[in-house]
């Protein structure tokens, strides 16, 4: 044991950092804190007051000899000098932490470029998603994840151990081939959200102009009055629920298409078409955007009674009733039932949607087992869609399908919004009929109609 | 160092998988990715195109000799052939990843069965809660936790290291005796939620029928009119807050009972009765369901002004006022105070309840220390209960206790809902009186009235 | 390999615990569970029935010899006896788990005191934030983090390995100098929240009394009527949004001050003044409190139509309209636009604020990269502030700046609330003008106007 301790205190416990820029200094500071010895390699060995106390600074070659792990905190453009050190770097672990300014800036990744420059060193890509600021301030509010890749698994392991000791979470991503991906990752801005975002923007724009035509322009022309004041809330609150329902249906549509593809092919052992794969990977994001729209719809609905327009309309209605000597009127209980039921369905659907959103929080979904996750996201999800569709259907029952409400032959926007959800629900009902369900389960457990392709 | 590296590159870095089914292939693919060598053991050594590139496939015996860790990705029913390999499996780590179709399907767990079949191997149960799909797609949306158990702690450690390198979180659960529990875990569907769920369903049903009798049936009979249209919203919105308040009180009742038990026994060193333990373990779930009901109550309340029934009632009221030539009426400021205060209390209570819900999210509760967690969940929790109880009490002050509002001698449902919360609050006030509190603190710090039982 | 296994089974796998109190027993129970051998050192070697089965109990000296790690689960006051054992404790890892009753109770930390008492032992501070109850019940609802510090990095590493095997997350905090901080940590009650909390309490109190004067006292005196019934909801709902907006502006003000400081100094390499650092560290908390107030404002606004006072006012208004024979009145579309737009802005701002709140949940912010976190918290954050300020500005456009609405020369509270947000927005617009932005970016990438101070 004593021997092991001695070893750890020498080379294994020393880390060399090339470059005294922001990132190098912050990393050095943090490494010192958790008990490593840190040596800096630099062109000029003037100890700047910004370097953490307790480190040594020397020329590149000397520094490299002190440690088996060398962190390159320098820009890719300055990598060329390393070729002169190749005899010293032989067999060392070179940690490439660099990022670029743009996605795919160079033909090969910085780490692969480095591996070509110093072929005898073991290059590991790591730490490029960690910011200098968060290292130094200790406030790791953003990601604690350190993506690591490299061709030599022992070198990766050594680097992952360093990350662990720094209180970070290393994640092995495979060979150096994925380094380009990791370098792009740091430049990413919600890549998984891009497609769902554009889909929702597109849907919002489409339905906004559709409602503008049917509800504002058509009515203004017909009645010869300016109804543009409806845009800010009334039209918005018509567009939001429509987009929300459509997005929610788009969450469950790919799963149904996938089931039909599997039923048709009679096997699960063939890849889905690329577009279906991509669609399935962004279901969570589609669902969360649907929740956002539903939330806005809920609040826009709740402010109805305090809107100036609504109060004006209501007051005028009452005054005109009084002036026309209207008397006590029986309650239309059917209408009362209608209104209460579609509101109840909407509230329950919204509540379930929030539940789905909460279970998709990383810390919650990490705490459930696979069966529970599937139960919530699939079973409860379809029930949510059912509730929200029923909410819309009952709300518009009397005028969605009545030709008198059609403006220039255009059905109300709500009618359009029902197409995808109803399709999804009908197909789902078909899929859960016992005989189809049995077949699908068999396929998903590995059964194949004609297993020839596996040969 | 060089020697260590060499060692790692051989047996220690090779993992053998028996079985080429979905799970075996996915695990192999992932192991390859993080730098292991993978050999598959199989009956037929035809390399199927579905196996990841870079693995070797050979017969069971040969494959087993290549690694000290063997993952059994086969069904329990096929374990028998392992007895023929027992001389090769001698001293090896056998990882049982199997699950059953039903809870407690066999008298002993699969892992224990395996340990009996191959007594000289070291059986470790692990990975059974990880799904093949999530391994392969890399989308570990569901649990990253890997529960590990086994009788040999070194073998467990080796398996936990593998899990770590796969980016998973291994959790040591103890000896092989708990394997049955782990196998059942994968089949679990929110076991901690079952009791709270049934309690809330029961309460909801009870109060729904109670309100149906007192508010709909009684009124319909008395006034000879059909009031069934009240069911969808009015009755629902009476039941939800009642159930919410009751559940919230049930969160804090067991803690108070426990305090009284400790005071009575004069020691904390005796186990609570089983039902109390079980109750205390589901407090978090009870509280979250209470939050759900409170949320629904809030929205149901906010939609009041846009309900058809309410607008009808209000319009008729106004028209009748006008026709009866009613004039300007002074504001009843007491009533205004009443209504504003119970609403304020309700809103603040709801806000605190949401705060409690947020702090019970795993990632939030992991970031606070014990004292902070206790402060929020206990102190703030009791304040929340106080606010919500006061909200209900002030709301119903004028009619909860007035015999004229009793239908067939049945008090309003709200009166019943106050029983448990008020009991909890009164007992809590008793417990925090200085002299009782001092005694309880002493007991909880280890003091005993008659320490004889510790001998 | 066989040799390594043997070693692990002896000293390395045995942990000695001094003290058989609550914490010692719970830790022993848990250590046993994950496969360690546990020996207890105690004054009296009577095996109490409370000790977990399978442990050994012996006198201090004997127990200490059985393991290289000794956990001291005893109070600091009893440390003195350890001096008698110093020959046995020589070179051992002593784990100090103690906490005090008060912050900074002793001149030096318990761990440093211990290191002075037994200078040849390697003292590691750890586990002091973990509670006995949570260890034993296995319900690690509160923090899984184990802060570790010590002067010997190998000893720290050994202790961190133990924590890992217990399923906890060890975090190396540096040398024994920080032990005092760790001991205080366990006594902390939301230290990061203290300043933001007092700021919001102060603002709330100030604006409450301000509104009380301008809205209740002034009006009551002027009109000779008692308007105190406005306090519970009307005044509250005036104070909440004002405090929320001010807090939100205070989140973004320090960043702007910092930018101006950097522009003025022409370098980023000098520390900010202490107050600015402290302010920047509590931005997240300020933002979350702002969200809380905004949430309360939203609900207080939505209950407006069901308040007794509002219904009374509205009914009287209508009746008086009828009695005065008012007829159909044209809709003031400008007013309709106004009301709809400020509500829309408020809803969208509130939605964005919730989004900001969700991304500040630890598990969410851990899953985004640095660029994404910055995009959400900075870019979206400023848009949120813009929306909320515009919401307030349009809401009060007609009377915030009209001297007729001023009570005793005091402007409406809303006017005051706009000062900080408007300042922040104006300065931010200045900072994002291309020429200033270019200069700032240069400074933040390391450029310096006069780099002399780095020498």
PDB file of N, CA and C in Angstrom, chain A residues 379-444:
ATOM      1  N   UNK A 379     -49.357   5.266 -22.335  1.00  0.00           N
ATOM      2  CA  UNK A 379     -50.769   5.090 -21.952  1.00  0.00           C
ATOM      3  C   UNK A 379     -51.384   6.416 -21.554  1.00  0.00           C
ATOM      4  N   UNK A 380     -50.796   7.086 -20.533  1.00  0.00           N
ATOM      5  CA  UNK A 380     -51.351   8.364 -20.094  1.00  0.00           C
ATOM      6  C   UNK A 380     -51.336   9.376 -21.230  1.00  0.00           C
ATOM      7  N   UNK A 381     -50.315   9.285 -22.079  1.00  0.00           N
ATOM      8  CA  UNK A 381     -50.206  10.208 -23.203  1.00  0.00           C
ATOM      9  C   UNK A 381     -51.400  10.097 -24.139  1.00  0.00           C
ATOM     10  N   UNK A 382     -51.774   8.875 -24.468  1.00  0.00           N
ATOM     11  CA  UNK A 382     -52.912   8.703 -25.368  1.00  0.00           C
ATOM     12  C   UNK A 382     -54.210   9.156 -24.706  1.00  0.00           C
ATOM     13  N   UNK A 383     -54.324   8.914 -23.397  1.00  0.00           N
ATOM     14  CA  UNK A 383     -55.521   9.388 -22.687  1.00  0.00           C
ATOM     15  C   UNK A 383     -55.575  10.914 -22.749  1.00  0.00           C
ATOM     16  N   UNK A 384     -54.413  11.553 -22.570  1.00  0.00           N
ATOM     17  CA  UNK A 384     -54.362  13.010 -22.649  1.00  0.00           C
ATOM     18  C   UNK A 384     -54.850  13.490 -24.013  1.00  0.00           C
ATOM     19  N   UNK A 385     -54.342  12.835 -25.057  1.00  0.00           N
ATOM     20  CA  UNK A 385     -54.751  13.220 -26.412  1.00  0.00           C
ATOM     21  C   UNK A 385     -56.257  13.040 -26.579  1.00  0.00           C
ATOM     22  N   UNK A 386     -56.766  11.950 -26.014  1.00  0.00           N
ATOM     23  CA  UNK A 386     -58.201  11.677 -26.096  1.00  0.00           C
ATOM     24  C   UNK A 386     -58.989  12.800 -25.421  1.00  0.00           C
ATOM     25  N   UNK A 387     -58.580  13.185 -24.222  1.00  0.00           N
ATOM     26  CA  UNK A 387     -59.268  14.241 -23.487  1.00  0.00           C
ATOM     27  C   UNK A 387     -59.234  15.554 -24.276  1.00  0.00           C
ATOM     28  N   UNK A 388     -58.060  15.909 -24.784  1.00  0.00           N
ATOM     29  CA  UNK A 388     -57.914  17.203 -25.453  1.00  0.00           C
ATOM     30  C   UNK A 388     -58.716  17.217 -26.753  1.00  0.00           C
ATOM     31  N   UNK A 389     -58.722  16.078 -27.449  1.00  0.00           N
ATOM     32  CA  UNK A 389     -59.500  16.016 -28.682  1.00  0.00           C
ATOM     33  C   UNK A 389     -60.992  16.126 -28.366  1.00  0.00           C
ATOM     34  N   UNK A 390     -61.438  15.400 -27.329  1.00  0.00           N
ATOM     35  CA  UNK A 390     -62.846  15.464 -26.945  1.00  0.00           C
ATOM     36  C   UNK A 390     -63.217  16.888 -26.527  1.00  0.00           C
ATOM     37  N   UNK A 391     -62.326  17.555 -25.816  1.00  0.00           N
ATOM     38  CA  UNK A 391     -62.522  18.943 -25.400  1.00  0.00           C
ATOM     39  C   UNK A 391     -62.801  19.814 -26.619  1.00  0.00           C
ATOM     40  N   UNK A 392     -61.974  19.680 -27.651  1.00  0.00           N
ATOM     41  CA  UNK A 392     -62.134  20.487 -28.860  1.00  0.00           C
ATOM     42  C   UNK A 392     -63.414  20.113 -29.599  1.00  0.00           C
ATOM     43  N   UNK A 393     -63.668  18.819 -29.672  1.00  0.00           N
ATOM     44  CA  UNK A 393     -64.810  18.308 -30.422  1.00  0.00           C
ATOM     45  C   UNK A 393     -66.121  18.812 -29.810  1.00  0.00           C
ATOM     46  N   UNK A 394     -66.229  18.705 -28.494  1.00  0.00           N
ATOM     47  CA  UNK A 394     -67.478  19.121 -27.843  1.00  0.00           C
ATOM     48  C   UNK A 394     -67.615  20.640 -27.901  1.00  0.00           C
ATOM     49  N   UNK A 395     -66.492  21.333 -27.728  1.00  0.00           N
ATOM     50  CA  UNK A 395     -66.519  22.792 -27.799  1.00  0.00           C
ATOM     51  C   UNK A 395     -67.113  23.252 -29.122  1.00  0.00           C
ATOM     52  N   UNK A 396     -66.692  22.609 -30.225  1.00  0.00           N
ATOM     53  CA  UNK A 396     -67.095  23.104 -31.543  1.00  0.00           C
ATOM     54  C   UNK A 396     -68.176  22.288 -32.201  1.00  0.00           C
ATOM     55  N   UNK A 397     -68.765  21.360 -31.431  1.00  0.00           N
ATOM     56  CA  UNK A 397     -69.736  20.428 -31.981  1.00  0.00           C
ATOM     57  C   UNK A 397     -70.788  21.118 -32.848  1.00  0.00           C
ATOM     58  N   UNK A 398     -71.297  22.249 -32.346  1.00  0.00           N
ATOM     59  CA  UNK A 398     -72.422  22.877 -33.035  1.00  0.00           C
ATOM     60  C   UNK A 398     -72.044  23.696 -34.255  1.00  0.00           C
ATOM     61  N   UNK A 399     -70.788  24.044 -34.392  1.00  0.00           N
ATOM     62  CA  UNK A 399     -70.489  24.885 -35.554  1.00  0.00           C
ATOM     63  C   UNK A 399     -69.292  24.438 -36.387  1.00  0.00           C
ATOM     64  N   UNK A 400     -68.536  23.439 -35.907  1.00  0.00           N
ATOM     65  CA  UNK A 400     -67.412  22.976 -36.717  1.00  0.00           C
ATOM     66  C   UNK A 400     -67.898  22.389 -38.045  1.00  0.00           C
ATOM     67  N   UNK A 401     -69.061  21.739 -37.990  1.00  0.00           N
ATOM     68  CA  UNK A 401     -69.486  20.998 -39.170  1.00  0.00           C
ATOM     69  C   UNK A 401     -70.723  21.627 -39.803  1.00  0.00           C
ATOM     70  N   UNK A 402     -71.047  22.848 -39.364  1.00  0.00           N
ATOM     71  CA  UNK A 402     -72.216  23.530 -39.904  1.00  0.00           C
ATOM     72  C   UNK A 402     -71.749  24.501 -40.981  1.00  0.00           C
ATOM     73  N   UNK A 403     -72.221  24.259 -42.175  1.00  0.00           N
ATOM     74  CA  UNK A 403     -71.756  25.007 -43.341  1.00  0.00           C
ATOM     75  C   UNK A 403     -72.018  26.506 -43.203  1.00  0.00           C
ATOM     76  N   UNK A 404     -73.000  26.886 -42.344  1.00  0.00           N
ATOM     77  CA  UNK A 404     -73.311  28.313 -42.207  1.00  0.00           C
ATOM     78  C   UNK A 404     -72.184  29.102 -41.563  1.00  0.00           C
ATOM     79  N   UNK A 405     -71.347  28.384 -40.827  1.00  0.00           N
ATOM     80  CA  UNK A 405     -70.246  29.080 -40.160  1.00  0.00           C
ATOM     81  C   UNK A 405     -68.999  29.154 -41.039  1.00  0.00           C
ATOM     82  N   UNK A 406     -69.085  28.564 -42.218  1.00  0.00           N
ATOM     83  CA  UNK A 406     -67.911  28.530 -43.084  1.00  0.00           C
ATOM     84  C   UNK A 406     -67.754  29.875 -43.788  1.00  0.00           C
ATOM     85  N   UNK A 407     -66.539  30.449 -43.678  1.00  0.00           N
ATOM     86  CA  UNK A 407     -66.275  31.720 -44.335  1.00  0.00           C
ATOM     87  C   UNK A 407     -65.631  31.435 -45.679  1.00  0.00           C
ATOM     88  N   UNK A 408     -66.271  31.895 -46.752  1.00  0.00           N
ATOM     89  CA  UNK A 408     -65.740  31.626 -48.100  1.00  0.00           C
ATOM     90  C   UNK A 408     -65.403  30.146 -48.264  1.00  0.00           C
ATOM     91  N   UNK A 409     -66.332  29.320 -47.860  1.00  0.00           N
ATOM     92  CA  UNK A 409     -66.159  27.862 -47.964  1.00  0.00           C
ATOM     93  C   UNK A 409     -65.032  27.314 -47.089  1.00  0.00           C
ATOM     94  N   UNK A 410     -64.366  28.174 -46.305  1.00  0.00           N
ATOM     95  CA  UNK A 410     -63.306  27.684 -45.438  1.00  0.00           C
ATOM     96  C   UNK A 410     -63.910  27.223 -44.116  1.00  0.00           C
ATOM     97  N   UNK A 411     -63.686  25.984 -43.717  1.00  0.00           N
ATOM     98  CA  UNK A 411     -64.210  25.543 -42.419  1.00  0.00           C
ATOM     99  C   UNK A 411     -63.489  26.295 -41.296  1.00  0.00           C
ATOM    100  N   UNK A 412     -64.104  26.390 -40.110  1.00  0.00           N
ATOM    101  CA  UNK A 412     -63.412  27.023 -38.981  1.00  0.00           C
ATOM    102  C   UNK A 412     -62.084  26.315 -38.730  1.00  0.00           C
ATOM    103  N   UNK A 413     -61.114  27.078 -38.247  1.00  0.00           N
ATOM    104  CA  UNK A 413     -59.782  26.514 -38.014  1.00  0.00           C
ATOM    105  C   UNK A 413     -59.843  25.299 -37.100  1.00  0.00           C
ATOM    106  N   UNK A 414     -60.755  25.351 -36.118  1.00  0.00           N
ATOM    107  CA  UNK A 414     -60.880  24.222 -35.186  1.00  0.00           C
ATOM    108  C   UNK A 414     -61.189  22.918 -35.892  1.00  0.00           C
ATOM    109  N   UNK A 415     -61.969  23.001 -36.951  1.00  0.00           N
ATOM    110  CA  UNK A 415     -62.292  21.789 -37.701  1.00  0.00           C
ATOM    111  C   UNK A 415     -61.018  21.159 -38.271  1.00  0.00           C
ATOM    112  N   UNK A 416     -60.155  22.015 -38.822  1.00  0.00           N
ATOM    113  CA  UNK A 416     -58.886  21.500 -39.362  1.00  0.00           C
ATOM    114  C   UNK A 416     -58.034  20.868 -38.268  1.00  0.00           C
ATOM    115  N   UNK A 417     -58.068  21.501 -37.089  1.00  0.00           N
ATOM    116  CA  UNK A 417     -57.188  21.029 -36.016  1.00  0.00           C
ATOM    117  C   UNK A 417     -57.553  19.632 -35.564  1.00  0.00           C
ATOM    118  N   UNK A 418     -58.779  19.179 -35.887  1.00  0.00           N
ATOM    119  CA  UNK A 418     -59.211  17.862 -35.414  1.00  0.00           C
ATOM    120  C   UNK A 418     -58.732  16.724 -36.300  1.00  0.00           C
ATOM    121  N   UNK A 419     -58.289  17.066 -37.516  1.00  0.00           N
ATOM    122  CA  UNK A 419     -57.978  16.006 -38.483  1.00  0.00           C
ATOM    123  C   UNK A 419     -56.908  15.051 -37.956  1.00  0.00           C
ATOM    124  N   UNK A 420     -55.741  15.585 -37.611  1.00  0.00           N
ATOM    125  CA  UNK A 420     -54.649  14.692 -37.179  1.00  0.00           C
ATOM    126  C   UNK A 420     -54.989  13.971 -35.874  1.00  0.00           C
ATOM    127  N   UNK A 421     -55.456  14.691 -34.830  1.00  0.00           N
ATOM    128  CA  UNK A 421     -55.766  13.966 -33.579  1.00  0.00           C
ATOM    129  C   UNK A 421     -56.769  12.847 -33.786  1.00  0.00           C
ATOM    130  N   UNK A 422     -57.825  13.099 -34.558  1.00  0.00           N
ATOM    131  CA  UNK A 422     -58.826  12.046 -34.751  1.00  0.00           C
ATOM    132  C   UNK A 422     -58.226  10.879 -35.512  1.00  0.00           C
ATOM    133  N   UNK A 423     -57.406  11.169 -36.516  1.00  0.00           N
ATOM    134  CA  UNK A 423     -56.735  10.089 -37.243  1.00  0.00           C
ATOM    135  C   UNK A 423     -55.908   9.247 -36.280  1.00  0.00           C
ATOM    136  N   UNK A 424     -55.095   9.915 -35.460  1.00  0.00           N
ATOM    137  CA  UNK A 424     -54.244   9.194 -34.510  1.00  0.00           C
ATOM    138  C   UNK A 424     -55.084   8.314 -33.601  1.00  0.00           C
ATOM    139  N   UNK A 425     -56.179   8.874 -33.073  1.00  0.00           N
ATOM    140  CA  UNK A 425     -56.980   8.110 -32.122  1.00  0.00           C
ATOM    141  C   UNK A 425     -57.650   6.917 -32.792  1.00  0.00           C
ATOM    142  N   UNK A 426     -58.167   7.111 -34.009  1.00  0.00           N
ATOM    143  CA  UNK A 426     -58.826   6.005 -34.706  1.00  0.00           C
ATOM    144  C   UNK A 426     -57.826   4.891 -34.978  1.00  0.00           C
ATOM    145  N   UNK A 427     -56.635   5.258 -35.476  1.00  0.00           N
ATOM    146  CA  UNK A 427     -55.619   4.238 -35.759  1.00  0.00           C
ATOM    147  C   UNK A 427     -55.181   3.532 -34.479  1.00  0.00           C
ATOM    148  N   UNK A 428     -55.080   4.299 -33.383  1.00  0.00           N
ATOM    149  CA  UNK A 428     -54.685   3.699 -32.112  1.00  0.00           C
ATOM    150  C   UNK A 428     -55.746   2.704 -31.643  1.00  0.00           C
ATOM    151  N   UNK A 429     -57.012   3.076 -31.786  1.00  0.00           N
ATOM    152  CA  UNK A 429     -58.073   2.143 -31.394  1.00  0.00           C
ATOM    153  C   UNK A 429     -57.978   0.859 -32.215  1.00  0.00           C
ATOM    154  N   UNK A 430     -57.634   1.023 -33.489  1.00  0.00           N
ATOM    155  CA  UNK A 430     -57.467  -0.147 -34.346  1.00  0.00           C
ATOM    156  C   UNK A 430     -56.316  -1.018 -33.835  1.00  0.00           C
ATOM    157  N   UNK A 431     -55.198  -0.349 -33.461  1.00  0.00           N
ATOM    158  CA  UNK A 431     -54.011  -1.109 -33.033  1.00  0.00           C
ATOM    159  C   UNK A 431     -54.214  -1.847 -31.720  1.00  0.00           C
ATOM    160  N   UNK A 432     -55.110  -1.319 -30.851  1.00  0.00           N
ATOM    161  CA  UNK A 432     -55.278  -2.001 -29.565  1.00  0.00           C
ATOM    162  C   UNK A 432     -56.423  -3.007 -29.572  1.00  0.00           C
ATOM    163  N   UNK A 433     -57.005  -3.258 -30.730  1.00  0.00           N
ATOM    164  CA  UNK A 433     -57.960  -4.367 -30.794  1.00  0.00           C
ATOM    165  C   UNK A 433     -57.168  -5.647 -30.553  1.00  0.00           C
ATOM    166  N   UNK A 434     -57.769  -6.614 -29.812  1.00  0.00           N
ATOM    167  CA  UNK A 434     -56.992  -7.784 -29.367  1.00  0.00           C
ATOM    168  C   UNK A 434     -56.183  -8.454 -30.471  1.00  0.00           C
ATOM    169  N   UNK A 435     -56.787  -8.693 -31.647  1.00  0.00           N
ATOM    170  CA  UNK A 435     -56.053  -9.520 -32.619  1.00  0.00           C
ATOM    171  C   UNK A 435     -54.847  -8.770 -33.185  1.00  0.00           C
ATOM    172  N   UNK A 436     -55.007  -7.485 -33.452  1.00  0.00           N
ATOM    173  CA  UNK A 436     -53.864  -6.713 -33.962  1.00  0.00           C
ATOM    174  C   UNK A 436     -52.806  -6.574 -32.873  1.00  0.00           C
ATOM    175  N   UNK A 437     -53.263  -6.311 -31.655  1.00  0.00           N
ATOM    176  CA  UNK A 437     -52.336  -6.104 -30.546  1.00  0.00           C
ATOM    177  C   UNK A 437     -51.487  -7.350 -30.312  1.00  0.00           C
ATOM    178  N   UNK A 438     -52.128  -8.527 -30.415  1.00  0.00           N
ATOM    179  CA  UNK A 438     -51.405  -9.768 -30.194  1.00  0.00           C
ATOM    180  C   UNK A 438     -50.288  -9.931 -31.222  1.00  0.00           C
ATOM    181  N   UNK A 439     -50.627  -9.654 -32.473  1.00  0.00           N
ATOM    182  CA  UNK A 439     -49.661  -9.775 -33.570  1.00  0.00           C
ATOM    183  C   UNK A 439     -48.482  -8.835 -33.340  1.00  0.00           C
ATOM    184  N   UNK A 440     -48.801  -7.588 -32.993  1.00  0.00           N
ATOM    185  CA  UNK A 440     -47.766  -6.574 -32.814  1.00  0.00           C
ATOM    186  C   UNK A 440     -46.833  -6.944 -31.656  1.00  0.00           C
ATOM    187  N   UNK A 441     -47.443  -7.427 -30.563  1.00  0.00           N
ATOM    188  CA  UNK A 441     -46.635  -7.831 -29.409  1.00  0.00           C
ATOM    189  C   UNK A 441     -45.680  -8.940 -29.810  1.00  0.00           C
ATOM    190  N   UNK A 442     -46.179  -9.900 -30.594  1.00  0.00           N
ATOM    191  CA  UNK A 442     -45.339 -11.007 -31.050  1.00  0.00           C
ATOM    192  C   UNK A 442     -44.144 -10.466 -31.843  1.00  0.00           C
ATOM    193  N   UNK A 443     -44.422  -9.561 -32.748  1.00  0.00           N
ATOM    194  CA  UNK A 443     -43.340  -8.987 -33.565  1.00  0.00           C
ATOM    195  C   UNK A 443     -42.338  -8.274 -32.673  1.00  0.00           C
ATOM    196  N   UNK A 444     -42.849  -7.551 -31.700  1.00  0.00           N
ATOM    197  CA  UNK A 444     -41.939  -6.782 -30.857  1.00  0.00           C
ATOM    198  C   UNK A 444     -41.141  -7.654 -29.907  1.00  0.00           C
TER     199      UNK A 444
END
